[in-house]
mmCIF file of C-alpha atoms and ligand atoms in Angstrom:
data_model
loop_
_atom_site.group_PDB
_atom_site.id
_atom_site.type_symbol
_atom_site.label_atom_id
_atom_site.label_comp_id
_atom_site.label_asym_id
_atom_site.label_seq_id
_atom_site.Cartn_x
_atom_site.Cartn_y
_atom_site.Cartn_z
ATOM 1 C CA UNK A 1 96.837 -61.828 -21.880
ATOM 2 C CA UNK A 2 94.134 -59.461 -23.432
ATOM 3 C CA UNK A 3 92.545 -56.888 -21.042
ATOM 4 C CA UNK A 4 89.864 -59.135 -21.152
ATOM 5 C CA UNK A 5 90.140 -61.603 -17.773
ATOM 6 C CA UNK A 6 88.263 -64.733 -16.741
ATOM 7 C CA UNK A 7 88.060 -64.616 -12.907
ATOM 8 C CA UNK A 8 87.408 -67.752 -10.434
ATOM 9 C CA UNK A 9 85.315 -66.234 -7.926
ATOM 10 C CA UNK A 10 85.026 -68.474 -4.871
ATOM 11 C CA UNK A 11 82.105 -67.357 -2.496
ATOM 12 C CA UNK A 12 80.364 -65.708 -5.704
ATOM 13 C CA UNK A 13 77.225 -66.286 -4.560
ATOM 14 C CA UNK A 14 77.585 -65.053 -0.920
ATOM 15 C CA UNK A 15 77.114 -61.867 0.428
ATOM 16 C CA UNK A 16 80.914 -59.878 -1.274
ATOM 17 C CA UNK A 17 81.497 -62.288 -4.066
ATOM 18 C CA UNK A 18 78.389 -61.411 -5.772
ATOM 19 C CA UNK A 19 78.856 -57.661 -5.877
ATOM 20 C CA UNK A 20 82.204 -58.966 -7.216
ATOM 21 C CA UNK A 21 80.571 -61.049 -10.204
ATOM 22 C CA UNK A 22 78.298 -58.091 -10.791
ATOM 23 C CA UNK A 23 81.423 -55.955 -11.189
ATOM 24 C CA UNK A 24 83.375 -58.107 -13.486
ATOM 25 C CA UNK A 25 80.296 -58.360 -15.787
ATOM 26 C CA UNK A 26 79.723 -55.100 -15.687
ATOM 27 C CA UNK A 27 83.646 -54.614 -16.886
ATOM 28 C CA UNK A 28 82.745 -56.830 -19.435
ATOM 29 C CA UNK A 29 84.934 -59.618 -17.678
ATOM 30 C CA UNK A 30 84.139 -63.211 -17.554
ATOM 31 C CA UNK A 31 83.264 -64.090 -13.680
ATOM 32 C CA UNK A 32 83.249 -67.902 -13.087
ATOM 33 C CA UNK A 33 81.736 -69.076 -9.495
ATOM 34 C CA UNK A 34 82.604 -71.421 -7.431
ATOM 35 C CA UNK A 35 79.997 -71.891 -4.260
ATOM 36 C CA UNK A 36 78.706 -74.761 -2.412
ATOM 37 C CA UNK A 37 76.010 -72.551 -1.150
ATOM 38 C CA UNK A 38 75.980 -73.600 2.784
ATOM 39 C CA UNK A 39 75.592 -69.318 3.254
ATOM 40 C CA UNK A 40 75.387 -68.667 -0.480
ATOM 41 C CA UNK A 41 72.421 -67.488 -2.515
ATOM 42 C CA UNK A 42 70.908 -68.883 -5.790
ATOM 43 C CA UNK A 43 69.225 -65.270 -6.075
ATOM 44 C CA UNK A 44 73.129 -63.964 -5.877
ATOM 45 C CA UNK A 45 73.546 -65.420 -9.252
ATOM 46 C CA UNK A 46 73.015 -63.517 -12.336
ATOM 47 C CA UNK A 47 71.526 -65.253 -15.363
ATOM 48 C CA UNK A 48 74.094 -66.564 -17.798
ATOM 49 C CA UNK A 49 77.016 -67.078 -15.053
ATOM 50 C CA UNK A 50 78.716 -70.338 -14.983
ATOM 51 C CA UNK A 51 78.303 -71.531 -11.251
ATOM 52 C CA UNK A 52 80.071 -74.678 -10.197
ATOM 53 C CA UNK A 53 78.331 -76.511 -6.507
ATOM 54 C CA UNK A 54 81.356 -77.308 -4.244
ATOM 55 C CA UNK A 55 83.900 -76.907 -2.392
ATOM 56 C CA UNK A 56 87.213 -75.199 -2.492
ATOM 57 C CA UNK A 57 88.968 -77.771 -1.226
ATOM 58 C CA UNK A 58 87.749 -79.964 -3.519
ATOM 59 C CA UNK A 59 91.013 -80.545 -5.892
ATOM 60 C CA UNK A 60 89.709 -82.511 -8.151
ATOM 61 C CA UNK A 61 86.778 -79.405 -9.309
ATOM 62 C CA UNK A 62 89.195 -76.625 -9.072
ATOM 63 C CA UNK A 63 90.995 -78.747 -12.355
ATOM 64 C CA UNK A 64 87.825 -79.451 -13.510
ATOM 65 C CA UNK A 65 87.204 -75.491 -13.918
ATOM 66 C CA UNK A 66 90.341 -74.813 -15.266
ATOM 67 C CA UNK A 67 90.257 -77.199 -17.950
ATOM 68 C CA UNK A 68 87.117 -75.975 -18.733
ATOM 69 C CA UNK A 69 88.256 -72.503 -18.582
ATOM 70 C CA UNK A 70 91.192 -70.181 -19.236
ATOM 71 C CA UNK A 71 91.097 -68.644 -15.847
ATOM 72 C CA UNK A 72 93.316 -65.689 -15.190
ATOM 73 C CA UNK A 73 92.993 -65.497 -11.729
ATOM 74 C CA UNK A 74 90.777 -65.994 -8.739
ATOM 75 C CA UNK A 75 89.320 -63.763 -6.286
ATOM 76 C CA UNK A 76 88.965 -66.308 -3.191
ATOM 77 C CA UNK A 77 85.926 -64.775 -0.932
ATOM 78 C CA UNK A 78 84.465 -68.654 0.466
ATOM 79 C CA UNK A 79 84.730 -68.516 4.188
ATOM 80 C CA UNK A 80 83.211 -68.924 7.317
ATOM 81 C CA UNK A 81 82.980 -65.347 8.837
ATOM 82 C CA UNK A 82 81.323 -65.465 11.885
ATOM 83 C CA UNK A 83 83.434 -64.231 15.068
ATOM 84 C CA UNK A 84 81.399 -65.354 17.814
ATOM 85 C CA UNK A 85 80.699 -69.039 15.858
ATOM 86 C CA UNK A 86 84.750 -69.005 15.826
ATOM 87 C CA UNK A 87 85.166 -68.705 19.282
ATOM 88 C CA UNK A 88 82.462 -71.572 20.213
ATOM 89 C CA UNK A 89 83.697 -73.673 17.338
ATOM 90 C CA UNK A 90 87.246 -72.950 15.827
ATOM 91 C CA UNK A 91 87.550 -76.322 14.228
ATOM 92 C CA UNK A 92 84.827 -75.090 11.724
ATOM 93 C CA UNK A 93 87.346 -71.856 11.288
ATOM 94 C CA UNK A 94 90.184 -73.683 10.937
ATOM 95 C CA UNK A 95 88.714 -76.502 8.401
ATOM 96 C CA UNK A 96 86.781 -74.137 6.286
ATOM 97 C CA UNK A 97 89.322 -70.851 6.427
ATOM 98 C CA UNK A 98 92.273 -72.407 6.905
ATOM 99 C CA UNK A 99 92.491 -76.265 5.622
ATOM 100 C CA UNK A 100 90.515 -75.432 2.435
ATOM 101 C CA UNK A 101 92.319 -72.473 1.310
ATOM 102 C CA UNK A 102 95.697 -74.171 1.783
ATOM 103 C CA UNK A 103 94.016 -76.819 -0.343
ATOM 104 C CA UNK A 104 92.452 -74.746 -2.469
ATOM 105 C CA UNK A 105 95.781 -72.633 -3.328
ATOM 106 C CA UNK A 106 97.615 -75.976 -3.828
ATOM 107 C CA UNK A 107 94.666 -77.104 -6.715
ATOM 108 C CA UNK A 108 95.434 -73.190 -8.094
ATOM 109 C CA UNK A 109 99.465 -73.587 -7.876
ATOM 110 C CA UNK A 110 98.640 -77.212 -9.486
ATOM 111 C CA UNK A 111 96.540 -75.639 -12.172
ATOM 112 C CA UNK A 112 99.293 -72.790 -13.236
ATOM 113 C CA UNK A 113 96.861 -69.718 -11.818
ATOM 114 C CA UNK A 114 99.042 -66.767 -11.966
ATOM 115 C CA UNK A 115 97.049 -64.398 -9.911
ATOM 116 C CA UNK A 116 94.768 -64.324 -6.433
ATOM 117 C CA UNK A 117 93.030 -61.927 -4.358
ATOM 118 C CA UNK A 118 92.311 -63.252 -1.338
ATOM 119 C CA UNK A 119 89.503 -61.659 1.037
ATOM 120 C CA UNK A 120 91.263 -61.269 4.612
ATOM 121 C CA UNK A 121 90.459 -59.089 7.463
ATOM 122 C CA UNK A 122 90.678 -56.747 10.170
ATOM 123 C CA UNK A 123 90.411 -58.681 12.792
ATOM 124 C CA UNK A 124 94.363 -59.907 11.982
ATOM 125 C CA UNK A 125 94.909 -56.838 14.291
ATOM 126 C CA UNK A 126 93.351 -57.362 16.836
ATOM 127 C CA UNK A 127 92.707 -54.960 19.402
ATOM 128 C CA UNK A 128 95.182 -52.034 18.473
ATOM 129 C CA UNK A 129 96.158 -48.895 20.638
ATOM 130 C CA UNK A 130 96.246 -46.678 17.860
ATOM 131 C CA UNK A 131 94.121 -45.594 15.011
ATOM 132 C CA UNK A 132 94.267 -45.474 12.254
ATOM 133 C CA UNK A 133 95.683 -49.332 11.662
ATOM 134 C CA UNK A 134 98.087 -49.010 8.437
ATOM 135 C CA UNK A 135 99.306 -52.465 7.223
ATOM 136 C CA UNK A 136 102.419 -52.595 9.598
ATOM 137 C CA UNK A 137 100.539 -52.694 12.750
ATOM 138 C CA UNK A 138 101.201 -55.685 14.600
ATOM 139 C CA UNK A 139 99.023 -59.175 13.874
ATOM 140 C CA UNK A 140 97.148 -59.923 17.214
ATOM 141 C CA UNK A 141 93.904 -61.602 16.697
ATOM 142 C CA UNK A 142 91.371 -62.595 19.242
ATOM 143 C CA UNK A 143 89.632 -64.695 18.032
ATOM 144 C CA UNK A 144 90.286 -68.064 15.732
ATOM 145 C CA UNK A 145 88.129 -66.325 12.977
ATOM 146 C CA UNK A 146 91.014 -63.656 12.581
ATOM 147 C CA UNK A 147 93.724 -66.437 13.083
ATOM 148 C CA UNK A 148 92.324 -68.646 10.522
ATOM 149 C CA UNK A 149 92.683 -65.956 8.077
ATOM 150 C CA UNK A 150 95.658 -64.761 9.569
ATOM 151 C CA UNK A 151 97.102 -68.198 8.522
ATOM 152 C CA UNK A 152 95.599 -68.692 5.597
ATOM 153 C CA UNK A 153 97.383 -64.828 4.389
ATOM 154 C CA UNK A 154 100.762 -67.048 5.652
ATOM 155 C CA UNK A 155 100.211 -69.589 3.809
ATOM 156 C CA UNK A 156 99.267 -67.236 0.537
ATOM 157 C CA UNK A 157 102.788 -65.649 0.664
ATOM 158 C CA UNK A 158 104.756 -68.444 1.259
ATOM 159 C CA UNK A 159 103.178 -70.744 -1.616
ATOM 160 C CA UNK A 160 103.334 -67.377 -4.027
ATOM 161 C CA UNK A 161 107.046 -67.278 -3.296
ATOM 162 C CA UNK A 162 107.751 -70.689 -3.980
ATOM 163 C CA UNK A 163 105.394 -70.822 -7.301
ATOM 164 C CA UNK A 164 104.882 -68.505 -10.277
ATOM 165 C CA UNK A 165 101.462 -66.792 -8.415
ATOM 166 C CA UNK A 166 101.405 -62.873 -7.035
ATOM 167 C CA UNK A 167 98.837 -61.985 -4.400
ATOM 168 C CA UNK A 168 96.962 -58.900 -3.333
ATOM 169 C CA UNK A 169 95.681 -59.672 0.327
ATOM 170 C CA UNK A 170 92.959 -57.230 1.418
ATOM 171 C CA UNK A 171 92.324 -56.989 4.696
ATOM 172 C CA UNK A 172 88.262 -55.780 5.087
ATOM 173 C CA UNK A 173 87.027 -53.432 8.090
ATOM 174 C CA UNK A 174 83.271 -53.437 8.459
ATOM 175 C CA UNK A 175 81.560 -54.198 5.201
ATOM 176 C CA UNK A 176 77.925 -52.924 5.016
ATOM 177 C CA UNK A 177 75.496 -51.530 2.326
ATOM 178 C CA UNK A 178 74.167 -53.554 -0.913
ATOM 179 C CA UNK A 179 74.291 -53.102 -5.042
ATOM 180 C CA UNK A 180 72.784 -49.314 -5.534
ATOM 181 C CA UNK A 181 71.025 -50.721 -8.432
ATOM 182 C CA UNK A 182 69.556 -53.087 -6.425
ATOM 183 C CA UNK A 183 70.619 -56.685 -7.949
ATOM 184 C CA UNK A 184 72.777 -57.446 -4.466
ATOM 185 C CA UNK A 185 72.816 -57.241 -0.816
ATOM 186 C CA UNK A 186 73.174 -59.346 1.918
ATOM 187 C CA UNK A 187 70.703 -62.150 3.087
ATOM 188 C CA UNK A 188 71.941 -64.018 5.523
ATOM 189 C CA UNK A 189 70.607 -65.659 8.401
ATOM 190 C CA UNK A 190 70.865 -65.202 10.908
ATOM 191 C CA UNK A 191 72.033 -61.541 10.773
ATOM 192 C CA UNK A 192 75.545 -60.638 12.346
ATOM 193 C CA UNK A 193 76.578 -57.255 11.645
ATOM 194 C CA UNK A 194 75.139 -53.863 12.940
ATOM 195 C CA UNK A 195 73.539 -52.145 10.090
ATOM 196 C CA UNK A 196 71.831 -55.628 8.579
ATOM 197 C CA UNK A 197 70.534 -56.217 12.111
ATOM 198 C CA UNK A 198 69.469 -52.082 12.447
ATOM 199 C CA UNK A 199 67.585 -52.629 9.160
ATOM 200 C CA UNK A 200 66.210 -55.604 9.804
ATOM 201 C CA UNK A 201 64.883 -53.452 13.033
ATOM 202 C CA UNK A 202 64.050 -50.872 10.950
ATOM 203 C CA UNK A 203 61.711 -52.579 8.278
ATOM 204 C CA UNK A 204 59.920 -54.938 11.189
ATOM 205 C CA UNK A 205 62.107 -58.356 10.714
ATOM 206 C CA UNK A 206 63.177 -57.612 14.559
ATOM 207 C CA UNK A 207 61.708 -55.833 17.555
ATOM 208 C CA UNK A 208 64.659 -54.611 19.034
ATOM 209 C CA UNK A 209 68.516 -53.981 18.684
ATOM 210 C CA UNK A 210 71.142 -54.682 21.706
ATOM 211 C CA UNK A 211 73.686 -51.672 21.663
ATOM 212 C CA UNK A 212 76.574 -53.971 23.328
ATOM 213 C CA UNK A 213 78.379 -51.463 25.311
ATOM 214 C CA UNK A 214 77.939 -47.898 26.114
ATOM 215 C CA UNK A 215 81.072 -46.874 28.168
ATOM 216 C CA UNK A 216 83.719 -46.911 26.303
ATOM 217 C CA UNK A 217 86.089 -44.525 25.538
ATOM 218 C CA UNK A 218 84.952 -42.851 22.689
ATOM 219 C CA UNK A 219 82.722 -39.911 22.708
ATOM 220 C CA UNK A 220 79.458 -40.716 22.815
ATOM 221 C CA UNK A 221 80.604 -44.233 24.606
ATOM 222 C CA UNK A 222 79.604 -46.989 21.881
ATOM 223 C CA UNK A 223 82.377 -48.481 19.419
ATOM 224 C CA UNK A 224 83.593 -46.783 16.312
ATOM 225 C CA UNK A 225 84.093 -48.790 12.812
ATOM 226 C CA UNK A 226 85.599 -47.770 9.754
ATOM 227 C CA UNK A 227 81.906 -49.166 7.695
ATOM 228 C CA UNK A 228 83.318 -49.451 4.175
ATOM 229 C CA UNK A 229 80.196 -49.848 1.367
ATOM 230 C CA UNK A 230 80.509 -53.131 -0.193
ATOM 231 C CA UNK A 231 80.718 -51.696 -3.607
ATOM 232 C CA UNK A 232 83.820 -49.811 -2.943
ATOM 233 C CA UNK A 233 85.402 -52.834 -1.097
ATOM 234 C CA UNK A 234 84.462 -54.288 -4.657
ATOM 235 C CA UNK A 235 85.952 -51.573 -6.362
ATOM 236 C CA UNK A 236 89.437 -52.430 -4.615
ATOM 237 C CA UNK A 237 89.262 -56.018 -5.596
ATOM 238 C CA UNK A 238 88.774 -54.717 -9.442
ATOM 239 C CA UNK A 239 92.141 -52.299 -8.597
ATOM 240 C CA UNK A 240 94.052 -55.397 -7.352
ATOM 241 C CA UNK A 241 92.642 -57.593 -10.521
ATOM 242 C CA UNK A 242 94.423 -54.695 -12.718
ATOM 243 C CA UNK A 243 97.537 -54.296 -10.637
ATOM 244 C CA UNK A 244 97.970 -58.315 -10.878
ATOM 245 C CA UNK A 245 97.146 -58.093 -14.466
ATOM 246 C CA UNK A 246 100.196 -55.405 -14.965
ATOM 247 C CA UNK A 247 102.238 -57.613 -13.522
ATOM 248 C CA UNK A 248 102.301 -56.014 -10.414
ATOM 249 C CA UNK A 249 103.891 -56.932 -7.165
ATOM 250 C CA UNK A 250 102.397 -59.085 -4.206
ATOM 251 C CA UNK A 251 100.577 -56.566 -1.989
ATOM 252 C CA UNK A 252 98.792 -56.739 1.323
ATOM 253 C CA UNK A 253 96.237 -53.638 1.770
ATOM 254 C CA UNK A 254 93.500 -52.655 4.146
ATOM 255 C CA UNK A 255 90.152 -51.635 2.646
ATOM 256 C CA UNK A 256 88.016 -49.467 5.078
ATOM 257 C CA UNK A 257 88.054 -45.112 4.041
ATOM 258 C CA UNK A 258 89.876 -43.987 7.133
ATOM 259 C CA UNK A 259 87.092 -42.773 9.322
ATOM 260 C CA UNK A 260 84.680 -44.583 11.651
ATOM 261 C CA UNK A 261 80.934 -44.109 12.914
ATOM 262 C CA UNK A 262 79.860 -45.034 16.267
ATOM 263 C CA UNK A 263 77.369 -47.521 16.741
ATOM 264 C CA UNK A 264 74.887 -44.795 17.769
ATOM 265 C CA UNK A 265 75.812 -43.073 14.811
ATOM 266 C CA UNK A 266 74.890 -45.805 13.073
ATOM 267 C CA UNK A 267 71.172 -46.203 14.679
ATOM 268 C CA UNK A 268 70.502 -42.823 14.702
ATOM 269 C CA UNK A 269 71.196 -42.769 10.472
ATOM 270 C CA UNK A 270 68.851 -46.101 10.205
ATOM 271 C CA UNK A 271 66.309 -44.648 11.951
ATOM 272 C CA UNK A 272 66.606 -41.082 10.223
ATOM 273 C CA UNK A 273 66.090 -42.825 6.953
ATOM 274 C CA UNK A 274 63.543 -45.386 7.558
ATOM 275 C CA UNK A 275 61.609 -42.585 9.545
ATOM 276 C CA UNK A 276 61.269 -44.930 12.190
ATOM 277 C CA UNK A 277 62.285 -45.027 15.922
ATOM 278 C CA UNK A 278 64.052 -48.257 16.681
ATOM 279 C CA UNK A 279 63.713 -50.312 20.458
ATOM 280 C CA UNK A 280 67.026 -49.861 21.328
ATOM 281 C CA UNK A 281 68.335 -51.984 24.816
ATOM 282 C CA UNK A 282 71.416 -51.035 26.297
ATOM 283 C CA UNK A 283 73.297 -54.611 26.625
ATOM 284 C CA UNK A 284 76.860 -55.189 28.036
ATOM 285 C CA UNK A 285 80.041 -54.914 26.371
ATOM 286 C CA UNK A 286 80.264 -57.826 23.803
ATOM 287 C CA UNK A 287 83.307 -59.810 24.477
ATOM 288 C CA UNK A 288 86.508 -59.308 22.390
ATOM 289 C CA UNK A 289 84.856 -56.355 20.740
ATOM 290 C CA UNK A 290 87.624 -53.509 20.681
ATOM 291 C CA UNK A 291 86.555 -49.608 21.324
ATOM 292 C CA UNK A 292 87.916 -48.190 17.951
ATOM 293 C CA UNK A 293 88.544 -49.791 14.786
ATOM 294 C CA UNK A 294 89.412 -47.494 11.767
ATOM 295 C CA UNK A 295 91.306 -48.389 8.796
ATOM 296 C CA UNK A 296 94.412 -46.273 6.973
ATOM 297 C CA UNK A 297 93.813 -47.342 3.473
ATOM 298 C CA UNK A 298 96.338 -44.856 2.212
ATOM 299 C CA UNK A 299 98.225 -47.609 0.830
ATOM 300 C CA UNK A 300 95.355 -49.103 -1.375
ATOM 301 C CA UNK A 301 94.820 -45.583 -2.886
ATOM 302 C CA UNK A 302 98.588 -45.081 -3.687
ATOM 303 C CA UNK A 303 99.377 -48.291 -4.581
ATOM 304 C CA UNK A 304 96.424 -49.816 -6.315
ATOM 305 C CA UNK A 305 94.644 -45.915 -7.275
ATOM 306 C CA UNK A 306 91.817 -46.956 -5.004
ATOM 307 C CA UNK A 307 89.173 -43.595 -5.228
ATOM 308 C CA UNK A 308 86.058 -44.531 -3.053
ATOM 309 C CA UNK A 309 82.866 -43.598 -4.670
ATOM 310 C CA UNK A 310 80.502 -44.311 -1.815
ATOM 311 C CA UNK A 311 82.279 -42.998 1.194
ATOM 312 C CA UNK A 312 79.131 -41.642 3.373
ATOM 313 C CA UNK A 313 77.263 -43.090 6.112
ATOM 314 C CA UNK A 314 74.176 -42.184 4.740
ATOM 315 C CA UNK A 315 74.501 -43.553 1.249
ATOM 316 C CA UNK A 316 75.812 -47.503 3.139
ATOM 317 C CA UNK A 317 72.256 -47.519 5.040
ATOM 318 C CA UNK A 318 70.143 -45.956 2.205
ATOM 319 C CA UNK A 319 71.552 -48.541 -0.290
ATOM 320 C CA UNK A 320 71.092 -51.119 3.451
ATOM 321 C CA UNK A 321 67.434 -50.140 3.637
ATOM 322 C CA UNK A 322 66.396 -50.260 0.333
ATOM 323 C CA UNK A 323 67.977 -53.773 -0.129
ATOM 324 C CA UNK A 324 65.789 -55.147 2.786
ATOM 325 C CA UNK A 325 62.739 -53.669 1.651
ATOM 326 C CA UNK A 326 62.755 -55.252 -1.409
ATOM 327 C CA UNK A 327 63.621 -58.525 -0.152
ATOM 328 C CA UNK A 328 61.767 -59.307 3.100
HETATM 329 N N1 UFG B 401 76.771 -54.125 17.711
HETATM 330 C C1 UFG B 401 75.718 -53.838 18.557
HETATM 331 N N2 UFG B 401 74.581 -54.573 18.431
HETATM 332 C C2 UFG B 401 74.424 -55.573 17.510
HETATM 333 C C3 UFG B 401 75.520 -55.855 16.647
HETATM 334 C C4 UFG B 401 76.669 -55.120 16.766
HETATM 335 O O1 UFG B 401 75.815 -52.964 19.418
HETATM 336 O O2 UFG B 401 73.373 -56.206 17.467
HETATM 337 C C5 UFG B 401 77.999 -53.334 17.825
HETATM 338 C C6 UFG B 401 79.205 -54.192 18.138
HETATM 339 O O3 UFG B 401 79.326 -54.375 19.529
HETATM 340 C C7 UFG B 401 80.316 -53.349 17.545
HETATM 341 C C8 UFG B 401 79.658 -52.709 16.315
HETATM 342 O O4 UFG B 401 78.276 -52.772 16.556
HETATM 343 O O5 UFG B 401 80.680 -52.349 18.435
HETATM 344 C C9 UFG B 401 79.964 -53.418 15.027
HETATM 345 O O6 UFG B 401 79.707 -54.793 15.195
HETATM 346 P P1 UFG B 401 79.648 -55.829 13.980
HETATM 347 O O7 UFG B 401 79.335 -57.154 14.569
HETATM 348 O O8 UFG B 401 78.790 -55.300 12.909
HETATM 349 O O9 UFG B 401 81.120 -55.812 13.397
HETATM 350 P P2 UFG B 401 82.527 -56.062 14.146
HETATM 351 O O10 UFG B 401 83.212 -54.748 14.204
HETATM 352 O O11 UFG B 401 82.384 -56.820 15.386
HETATM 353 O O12 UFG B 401 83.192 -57.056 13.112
HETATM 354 C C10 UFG B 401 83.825 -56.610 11.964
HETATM 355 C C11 UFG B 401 83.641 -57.620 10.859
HETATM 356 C C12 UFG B 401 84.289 -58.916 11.232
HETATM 357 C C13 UFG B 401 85.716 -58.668 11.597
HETATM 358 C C14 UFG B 401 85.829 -57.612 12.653
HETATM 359 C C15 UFG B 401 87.250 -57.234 12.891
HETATM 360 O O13 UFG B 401 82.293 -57.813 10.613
HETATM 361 O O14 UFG B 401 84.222 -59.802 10.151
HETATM 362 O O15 UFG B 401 85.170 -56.439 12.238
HETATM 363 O O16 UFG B 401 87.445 -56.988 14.236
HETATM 364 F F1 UFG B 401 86.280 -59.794 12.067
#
């Protein structure tokens, strides 16, 4: 294989897989999308990218793509990722997450792809009493969001054994920020996730914020996360791409930098930049939320040479801000 790779990106026009197209064109690799756009974006989608409407499990596509391309592997980012939604309905979790990536890697094994990346996630740990998390902390999730992908990472390493396919599984902390030049970020609706809902506060989308807990043990009492800007968390699939490529060995790795931010950290940043005061309600612990949540990703910077490039609070919300000011 030339240096040159054709990637399957599943998800490609969501939220992560498009900052992953942007980054394999911008390596001058061939990204190849596969979406059927129930959270995905025609914005997402660059000019000139071949975009196939479906779905993963859909056997009879995947072929269909690879016989009309040479792909060299696939970076597998469709999902539902919702924890709350998982909780109230983990059928959906189970069908989408689990059921359609085992089918999905079976239409991949069937196919002869030699490589996958598959987007997995912190919440395989669970609530943890120590921090950082390195990769051999115990697998505890609670919720069926984190135990569909739990299963689906199973499943990954089991069917990779048995065929001629290596693996890197990265396991995401909190994933915020947008493109820096602008051509990504996140849009969907309803928001989820703290900083998208801060800066939807911030620019006028939303009134207020609910700050869901503030007495817990940390120091200024709200949660901590290890925020990780989605263009490094990018930057690690484009490591594991090239460590796959070298014929590297199966991995599993967490992507986060190894330090968290409270959630009043957080606000406080968003409303710094946007020169703004935000309506801030204290609310009640959210359920299954755990106090402190950092990553060690010292194995994705030994193994794969991961070097972030974004790692500051400040630059995540800038890049945050800017994104939903230009698309309101
Ligand atoms: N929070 C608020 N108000 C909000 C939204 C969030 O106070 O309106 C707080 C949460 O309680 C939490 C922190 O902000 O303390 C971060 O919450 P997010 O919902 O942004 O992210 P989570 O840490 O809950 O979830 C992340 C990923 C999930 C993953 C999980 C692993 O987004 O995909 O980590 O536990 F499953």
């Amino acid at each position: 294989m030339s240096d040159h790779m054709t990637v399957l990106v599943t998800g490609g026009a969501g939220y992560i897989g498009s900052h992953m197209v942007l980054a394999l064109l911008d390596a001058g690799h061939q990204p190849v999308i596969l979406d059927d756009f129930s959270t995905g974006h025609e914005q997402l989608v660059p000019n000139g990218v071949p975009v196939f409407r479906g779905n993963v499990a859909d056997a009879g596509l995947v072929a269909e793509i690879c016989n009309s391309y040479e792909i060299d592997a696939v970076a597998h980012f469709a999902a539902s990722i919702v924890v709350p939604e998982s909780v109230s309905d983990p059928l959906k979790y189970y069908l989408n997450n689990t059921a359609s990536t085992t089918r999905f890697i079976a239409a991949c094994v069937e196919a002869g792809i030699k490589r996958f990346v598959f987007s997995s996630t912190a919440a395989v740990y669970g609530n943890q009493d120590h921090n950082p998390i390195n990769e051999d902390a115990s697998t505890q999730p609670e919720n069926p969001y984190g135990t569909s992908k739990l299963m689906s990472e199973t499943i990954l390493r089991d069917c990779a054994r048995a065929a001629d396919l290596s693996y890197v599984i990265l396991r995401y902390f909190n994933v915020a920020g947008a493109d820096s030049k602008g051509r990504a970020g996140q849009l969907s609706q309803p928001a989820t996730h703290l900083i998208k809902i801060a800066v939807e506060a911030a620019v006028g989308k939303r009134s207020s914020i609910q700050l869901y807990g503030t007495d817990y043990p940390t120091p200024d009492g709200t949660c901590i996360r290890d925020y990780i800007h989605v263009s490094d968390l990018i930057g690690a699939h484009m490591a594991a791409l090239a460590h796959l490529q070298a014929d590297g060995e199966s991995m599993l790795a967490n992507c986060g930098y190894g330090h968290g931010a409270s959630v009043r950290d957080v606000l406080d940043v968003v409303a710094t930049l946007a020169r703004k005061e935000l309506a801030i309600t204290d609310a009640p612990r959210r359920a299954g939320d755990a106090a402190i949540l950092v990553a060690d990703s010292s194995k994705l910077r030994r193994k794969l040479g991961w070097t972030p490039v974004y790692d500051d609070l400040q630059k995540i919300v800038s890049d945050a801000l800017a994104w939903e000011q230009a698309n309101p």
